[in-house]
Amino acid sequence: MLFTTAVASPVWLWLWLLAAGSASASASASTSGLTWHWLNYPGVEPVSPVGRSVTIQVPPDTDIWRPAISKHNFTAPFLYTSVPAARFRSVQVSVAGPWKTLYDQGGLVLAFPNRRNPNATRFIKAGIEFNDGAPALGVVATDILSDWSLSPVTEKQAGNAEATILVERDGTDAWVYVLEDRGRTRRALRQVTWAFNEDGGQGLAREVRVGIYGAKPTEESGEGHARDDIAVSFSGFVLKTV
């Protein structure tokens, strides 16, 4: 442990540790009073995912995806809170589920609402998505239209692919990572350069809705199973602001 050594620590190191602990506590306290909301999940009371596990029973024919201007699809259950975009620092969560049907998915969403036209809302979603018979790490970034990227899942747990996803702000960029080796390493999945652009002339949002989601675009096969849902589970949610 850090403080069991007999060698005296320099004063600057003690001061740095105290400051780091204070900053961490301040970041945690700054998000403790946020209000949470459900979108597309009627009849379920919203809760804060901080410090607890959350499972979403995701119905079929749901997604967050805009392949064309006329096809804005934001129908997936989404548990979110709103923070000023200028204050956002990072968010992470671990997501798992019994992925088995094409496009079964769940993870993080950052949505930048367009008050004048909700169908023009910019968003980033990142997590696990089932494709080609196996779970993968999927990221969708939507400015005008959605694009999509996949990376391999290199860690699995107890039959359900699980991943810890981190979205971190770097200037005007949002970087999407997967945390591996029990969080000791991180692998970059995507750089989204427009995420925190503050140019009001482009109509970019001044707030971000951040939270967790699950989606099931494809119905189950087999008689009587078309309306089966999927249980997507989340843990370790951390939202940091400045």
mmCIF file of C-alpha atoms in Angstrom:
data_model
loop_
_atom_site.group_PDB
_atom_site.id
_atom_site.type_symbol
_atom_site.label_atom_id
_atom_site.label_comp_id
_atom_site.label_asym_id
_atom_site.label_seq_id
_atom_site.Cartn_x
_atom_site.Cartn_y
_atom_site.Cartn_z
ATOM 1 C CA MET A 1 0.000 0.000 0.000
ATOM 2 C CA LEU A 2 1.151 3.539 -0.640
ATOM 3 C CA PHE A 3 1.602 4.704 2.953
ATOM 4 C CA THR A 4 3.174 1.606 4.572
ATOM 5 C CA THR A 5 6.684 2.346 3.363
ATOM 6 C CA ALA A 6 9.186 3.546 5.949
ATOM 7 C CA VAL A 7 10.624 6.102 3.545
ATOM 8 C CA ALA A 8 9.294 9.572 4.290
ATOM 9 C CA SER A 9 7.195 11.025 1.473
ATOM 10 C CA PRO A 10 8.056 14.552 0.379
ATOM 11 C CA VAL A 11 5.678 17.302 1.423
ATOM 12 C CA TRP A 12 4.742 18.068 -2.197
ATOM 13 C CA LEU A 13 3.564 14.464 -2.671
ATOM 14 C CA TRP A 14 1.245 14.667 0.358
ATOM 15 C CA LEU A 15 -0.148 17.970 -0.871
ATOM 16 C CA TRP A 16 -0.699 16.544 -4.360
ATOM 17 C CA LEU A 17 -2.540 13.500 -2.970
ATOM 18 C CA LEU A 18 -4.750 15.709 -0.802
ATOM 19 C CA ALA A 19 -5.564 17.969 -3.767
ATOM 20 C CA ALA A 20 -6.327 14.998 -6.015
ATOM 21 C CA GLY A 21 -8.647 13.511 -3.406
ATOM 22 C CA SER A 22 -10.402 16.846 -2.968
ATOM 23 C CA ALA A 23 -10.850 17.269 -6.726
ATOM 24 C CA SER A 24 -12.277 13.752 -7.047
ATOM 25 C CA ALA A 25 -14.747 14.387 -4.226
ATOM 26 C CA SER A 26 -15.804 17.671 -5.809
ATOM 27 C CA ALA A 27 -16.413 15.990 -9.171
ATOM 28 C CA SER A 28 -18.507 13.307 -7.508
ATOM 29 C CA ALA A 29 -20.493 15.810 -5.458
ATOM 30 C CA SER A 30 -21.167 17.967 -8.506
ATOM 31 C CA THR A 31 -23.164 15.151 -10.156
ATOM 32 C CA SER A 32 -24.947 13.820 -7.066
ATOM 33 C CA GLY A 33 -27.920 16.186 -7.330
ATOM 34 C CA LEU A 34 -28.720 15.691 -10.997
ATOM 35 C CA THR A 35 -32.234 14.813 -12.148
ATOM 36 C CA TRP A 36 -32.683 11.652 -14.194
ATOM 37 C CA HIS A 37 -35.264 10.928 -16.883
ATOM 38 C CA TRP A 38 -36.427 8.022 -19.016
ATOM 39 C CA LEU A 39 -37.050 8.414 -22.713
ATOM 40 C CA ASN A 40 -39.037 5.663 -24.470
ATOM 41 C CA TYR A 41 -39.532 3.623 -21.273
ATOM 42 C CA PRO A 42 -43.079 4.390 -20.070
ATOM 43 C CA GLY A 43 -44.262 3.431 -16.611
ATOM 44 C CA VAL A 44 -40.770 3.010 -15.142
ATOM 45 C CA GLU A 45 -39.534 5.359 -12.429
ATOM 46 C CA PRO A 46 -36.218 7.016 -13.352
ATOM 47 C CA VAL A 47 -33.301 6.369 -10.994
ATOM 48 C CA SER A 48 -29.721 7.531 -10.860
ATOM 49 C CA PRO A 49 -27.406 4.791 -12.185
ATOM 50 C CA VAL A 50 -24.591 6.130 -9.979
ATOM 51 C CA GLY A 51 -23.712 3.571 -7.311
ATOM 52 C CA ARG A 52 -26.216 0.930 -8.427
ATOM 53 C CA SER A 53 -26.820 -1.641 -11.133
ATOM 54 C CA VAL A 54 -29.584 -0.968 -13.659
ATOM 55 C CA THR A 55 -31.230 -3.459 -16.019
ATOM 56 C CA ILE A 56 -33.294 -2.329 -19.001
ATOM 57 C CA GLN A 57 -35.848 -4.717 -20.487
ATOM 58 C CA VAL A 58 -35.471 -3.681 -24.108
ATOM 59 C CA PRO A 59 -38.348 -4.365 -26.526
ATOM 60 C CA PRO A 60 -37.788 -5.180 -30.207
ATOM 61 C CA ASP A 61 -38.058 -2.671 -33.050
ATOM 62 C CA THR A 62 -36.082 -0.072 -31.077
ATOM 63 C CA ASP A 63 -32.915 1.772 -32.078
ATOM 64 C CA ILE A 64 -30.946 5.022 -32.045
ATOM 65 C CA TRP A 65 -29.962 5.573 -35.666
ATOM 66 C CA ARG A 66 -30.422 8.115 -38.471
ATOM 67 C CA PRO A 67 -29.438 6.668 -41.875
ATOM 68 C CA ALA A 68 -31.385 9.364 -43.765
ATOM 69 C CA ILE A 69 -32.895 12.770 -42.987
ATOM 70 C CA SER A 70 -36.362 11.227 -43.249
ATOM 71 C CA LYS A 71 -35.449 8.260 -40.993
ATOM 72 C CA HIS A 72 -34.626 9.715 -37.596
ATOM 73 C CA ASN A 73 -35.014 6.760 -35.240
ATOM 74 C CA PHE A 74 -34.603 7.494 -31.523
ATOM 75 C CA THR A 75 -36.942 4.876 -30.067
ATOM 76 C CA ALA A 76 -34.656 2.965 -27.668
ATOM 77 C CA PRO A 77 -35.061 3.207 -23.873
ATOM 78 C CA PHE A 78 -32.642 5.893 -22.681
ATOM 79 C CA LEU A 79 -31.951 6.816 -19.035
ATOM 80 C CA TYR A 80 -30.293 10.219 -19.000
ATOM 81 C CA THR A 81 -29.474 13.411 -17.186
ATOM 82 C CA SER A 82 -28.626 16.809 -18.696
ATOM 83 C CA VAL A 83 -25.464 18.819 -18.012
ATOM 84 C CA PRO A 84 -24.026 21.912 -19.699
ATOM 85 C CA ALA A 85 -21.805 20.771 -22.546
ATOM 86 C CA ALA A 86 -19.043 23.081 -21.280
ATOM 87 C CA ARG A 87 -18.956 21.176 -17.958
ATOM 88 C CA PHE A 88 -18.809 17.639 -19.347
ATOM 89 C CA ARG A 89 -15.550 15.810 -18.663
ATOM 90 C CA SER A 90 -16.172 12.053 -19.049
ATOM 91 C CA VAL A 91 -18.631 9.203 -18.563
ATOM 92 C CA GLN A 92 -18.124 5.475 -18.302
ATOM 93 C CA VAL A 93 -20.173 2.340 -17.661
ATOM 94 C CA SER A 94 -19.908 -1.442 -17.855
ATOM 95 C CA VAL A 95 -22.573 -3.098 -20.016
ATOM 96 C CA ALA A 96 -23.518 -6.759 -20.447
ATOM 97 C CA GLY A 97 -26.359 -8.780 -21.902
ATOM 98 C CA PRO A 98 -27.378 -12.090 -23.500
ATOM 99 C CA TRP A 99 -26.583 -10.846 -26.995
ATOM 100 C CA LYS A 100 -27.929 -13.239 -29.633
ATOM 101 C CA THR A 101 -29.924 -11.433 -32.326
ATOM 102 C CA LEU A 102 -28.618 -9.152 -35.061
ATOM 103 C CA TYR A 103 -27.998 -5.616 -33.718
ATOM 104 C CA ASP A 104 -28.843 -6.389 -30.056
ATOM 105 C CA GLN A 105 -27.030 -3.546 -28.289
ATOM 106 C CA GLY A 106 -26.505 -1.368 -25.235
ATOM 107 C CA GLY A 107 -24.119 1.190 -23.804
ATOM 108 C CA LEU A 108 -23.642 4.943 -23.448
ATOM 109 C CA VAL A 109 -25.358 7.798 -25.270
ATOM 110 C CA LEU A 110 -24.400 11.469 -25.478
ATOM 111 C CA ALA A 111 -27.173 13.434 -27.182
ATOM 112 C CA PHE A 112 -26.858 17.112 -28.087
ATOM 113 C CA PRO A 113 -30.479 18.249 -28.504
ATOM 114 C CA ASN A 114 -31.548 20.618 -31.231
ATOM 115 C CA ARG A 115 -34.360 22.700 -29.709
ATOM 116 C CA ARG A 116 -35.553 23.941 -33.096
ATOM 117 C CA ASN A 117 -35.644 20.520 -34.724
ATOM 118 C CA PRO A 118 -35.551 17.389 -32.511
ATOM 119 C CA ASN A 119 -34.993 15.254 -35.602
ATOM 120 C CA ALA A 120 -31.655 17.028 -36.104
ATOM 121 C CA THR A 121 -30.312 16.115 -32.649
ATOM 122 C CA ARG A 122 -26.654 15.126 -32.780
ATOM 123 C CA PHE A 123 -25.684 12.042 -30.812
ATOM 124 C CA ILE A 124 -22.971 9.518 -30.034
ATOM 125 C CA LYS A 125 -23.738 5.983 -28.893
ATOM 126 C CA ALA A 126 -21.082 3.487 -27.847
ATOM 127 C CA GLY A 127 -21.189 0.001 -26.392
ATOM 128 C CA ILE A 128 -21.743 -3.600 -27.424
ATOM 129 C CA GLU A 129 -23.602 -4.543 -30.598
ATOM 130 C CA PHE A 130 -24.256 -8.053 -31.926
ATOM 131 C CA ASN A 131 -23.171 -8.482 -35.548
ATOM 132 C CA ASP A 132 -22.019 -11.344 -37.771
ATOM 133 C CA GLY A 133 -22.929 -13.878 -35.104
ATOM 134 C CA ALA A 134 -20.871 -12.338 -32.298
ATOM 135 C CA PRO A 135 -20.857 -9.305 -29.988
ATOM 136 C CA ALA A 136 -18.633 -6.429 -31.065
ATOM 137 C CA LEU A 137 -17.784 -2.933 -29.819
ATOM 138 C CA GLY A 138 -19.940 -0.524 -31.771
ATOM 139 C CA VAL A 139 -19.781 3.269 -32.027
ATOM 140 C CA VAL A 140 -22.254 5.446 -33.922
ATOM 141 C CA ALA A 141 -21.627 9.178 -34.393
ATOM 142 C CA THR A 142 -24.451 11.242 -35.841
ATOM 143 C CA ASP A 143 -23.922 14.809 -37.000
ATOM 144 C CA ILE A 144 -26.281 15.093 -39.974
ATOM 145 C CA LEU A 145 -26.485 11.343 -40.678
ATOM 146 C CA SER A 146 -25.293 8.354 -38.674
ATOM 147 C CA ASP A 147 -22.110 6.445 -39.368
ATOM 148 C CA TRP A 148 -21.038 3.232 -37.668
ATOM 149 C CA SER A 149 -17.839 1.438 -36.717
ATOM 150 C CA LEU A 150 -17.141 -1.972 -35.150
ATOM 151 C CA SER A 151 -14.144 -3.277 -33.196
ATOM 152 C CA PRO A 152 -13.597 -6.744 -31.705
ATOM 153 C CA VAL A 153 -14.496 -7.649 -28.136
ATOM 154 C CA THR A 154 -11.328 -9.144 -26.664
ATOM 155 C CA GLU A 155 -12.665 -9.857 -23.167
ATOM 156 C CA LYS A 156 -15.729 -11.948 -22.293
ATOM 157 C CA GLN A 157 -17.288 -12.928 -18.983
ATOM 158 C CA ALA A 158 -19.517 -15.887 -18.095
ATOM 159 C CA GLY A 159 -21.107 -16.246 -21.509
ATOM 160 C CA ASN A 160 -22.292 -12.647 -21.733
ATOM 161 C CA ALA A 161 -19.919 -10.308 -23.509
ATOM 162 C CA GLU A 162 -19.240 -7.410 -21.160
ATOM 163 C CA ALA A 163 -17.358 -4.210 -21.843
ATOM 164 C CA THR A 164 -16.516 -1.036 -19.969
ATOM 165 C CA ILE A 165 -16.929 1.987 -22.224
ATOM 166 C CA LEU A 166 -15.448 5.434 -21.570
ATOM 167 C CA VAL A 167 -16.280 8.655 -23.416
ATOM 168 C CA GLU A 168 -13.893 11.468 -22.567
ATOM 169 C CA ARG A 169 -13.757 15.071 -23.697
ATOM 170 C CA ASP A 170 -10.510 16.425 -25.167
ATOM 171 C CA GLY A 171 -11.004 20.034 -26.241
ATOM 172 C CA THR A 172 -13.835 19.979 -28.769
ATOM 173 C CA ASP A 173 -13.374 16.239 -29.392
ATOM 174 C CA ALA A 174 -15.055 13.268 -27.762
ATOM 175 C CA TRP A 175 -12.834 10.179 -27.546
ATOM 176 C CA VAL A 176 -14.483 6.782 -27.150
ATOM 177 C CA TYR A 177 -12.467 4.042 -25.418
ATOM 178 C CA VAL A 178 -12.956 0.500 -24.170
ATOM 179 C CA LEU A 179 -11.257 -0.195 -20.831
ATOM 180 C CA GLU A 180 -9.465 -3.538 -20.703
ATOM 181 C CA ASP A 181 -7.307 -5.579 -18.326
ATOM 182 C CA ARG A 182 -9.574 -4.630 -15.379
ATOM 183 C CA GLY A 183 -9.355 -0.972 -16.283
ATOM 184 C CA ARG A 184 -5.580 -0.829 -16.397
ATOM 185 C CA THR A 185 -5.462 -0.172 -20.137
ATOM 186 C CA ARG A 186 -7.726 1.538 -22.609
ATOM 187 C CA ARG A 187 -8.136 1.068 -26.349
ATOM 188 C CA ALA A 188 -9.311 3.918 -28.563
ATOM 189 C CA LEU A 189 -12.419 3.135 -30.611
ATOM 190 C CA ARG A 190 -13.380 6.491 -32.086
ATOM 191 C CA GLN A 191 -12.553 10.200 -32.221
ATOM 192 C CA VAL A 192 -15.581 12.473 -32.769
ATOM 193 C CA THR A 193 -14.279 15.924 -33.656
ATOM 194 C CA TRP A 194 -17.555 17.880 -33.705
ATOM 195 C CA ALA A 195 -18.897 16.825 -30.298
ATOM 196 C CA PHE A 196 -18.074 19.905 -28.221
ATOM 197 C CA ASN A 197 -17.714 22.514 -30.930
ATOM 198 C CA GLU A 198 -19.137 25.691 -29.377
ATOM 199 C CA ASP A 199 -19.812 27.511 -32.646
ATOM 200 C CA GLY A 200 -23.355 28.791 -32.095
ATOM 201 C CA GLY A 201 -23.644 29.622 -35.762
ATOM 202 C CA GLN A 202 -23.905 25.915 -36.483
ATOM 203 C CA GLY A 203 -26.759 25.536 -34.026
ATOM 204 C CA LEU A 204 -24.735 23.203 -31.820
ATOM 205 C CA ALA A 205 -26.271 22.384 -28.455
ATOM 206 C CA ARG A 206 -25.104 23.996 -25.246
ATOM 207 C CA GLU A 207 -26.185 20.997 -23.183
ATOM 208 C CA VAL A 208 -25.636 17.268 -23.431
ATOM 209 C CA ARG A 209 -27.998 14.506 -22.382
ATOM 210 C CA VAL A 210 -25.808 11.704 -21.110
ATOM 211 C CA GLY A 211 -26.767 8.252 -19.929
ATOM 212 C CA ILE A 212 -27.354 4.584 -20.759
ATOM 213 C CA TYR A 213 -29.490 2.839 -23.356
ATOM 214 C CA GLY A 214 -30.435 -0.537 -24.784
ATOM 215 C CA ALA A 215 -31.826 -1.267 -28.240
ATOM 216 C CA LYS A 216 -33.118 -4.275 -30.154
ATOM 217 C CA PRO A 217 -33.705 -3.382 -33.818
ATOM 218 C CA THR A 218 -34.355 -6.988 -34.890
ATOM 219 C CA GLU A 219 -37.209 -9.212 -33.721
ATOM 220 C CA GLU A 220 -36.502 -12.735 -32.457
ATOM 221 C CA SER A 221 -37.056 -15.571 -34.889
ATOM 222 C CA GLY A 222 -39.344 -18.491 -34.127
ATOM 223 C CA GLU A 223 -43.080 -18.645 -33.655
ATOM 224 C CA GLY A 224 -44.270 -16.733 -30.619
ATOM 225 C CA HIS A 225 -40.941 -14.971 -29.971
ATOM 226 C CA ALA A 226 -41.184 -11.922 -32.223
ATOM 227 C CA ARG A 227 -41.941 -9.633 -29.277
ATOM 228 C CA ASP A 228 -39.348 -11.065 -26.880
ATOM 229 C CA ASP A 229 -37.201 -8.435 -25.193
ATOM 230 C CA ILE A 230 -33.596 -8.496 -24.028
ATOM 231 C CA ALA A 231 -32.279 -7.642 -20.553
ATOM 232 C CA VAL A 232 -29.329 -5.248 -20.841
ATOM 233 C CA SER A 233 -27.478 -4.652 -17.555
ATOM 234 C CA PHE A 234 -25.290 -1.735 -16.469
ATOM 235 C CA SER A 235 -22.934 -1.169 -13.546
ATOM 236 C CA GLY A 236 -20.092 1.125 -12.521
ATOM 237 C CA PHE A 237 -21.625 4.269 -14.026
ATOM 238 C CA VAL A 238 -19.396 7.316 -13.445
ATOM 239 C CA LEU A 239 -20.112 10.811 -14.765
ATOM 240 C CA LYS A 240 -17.475 13.505 -14.228
ATOM 241 C CA THR A 241 -17.985 17.228 -14.742
ATOM 242 C CA VAL A 242 -15.886 20.321 -14.099
#
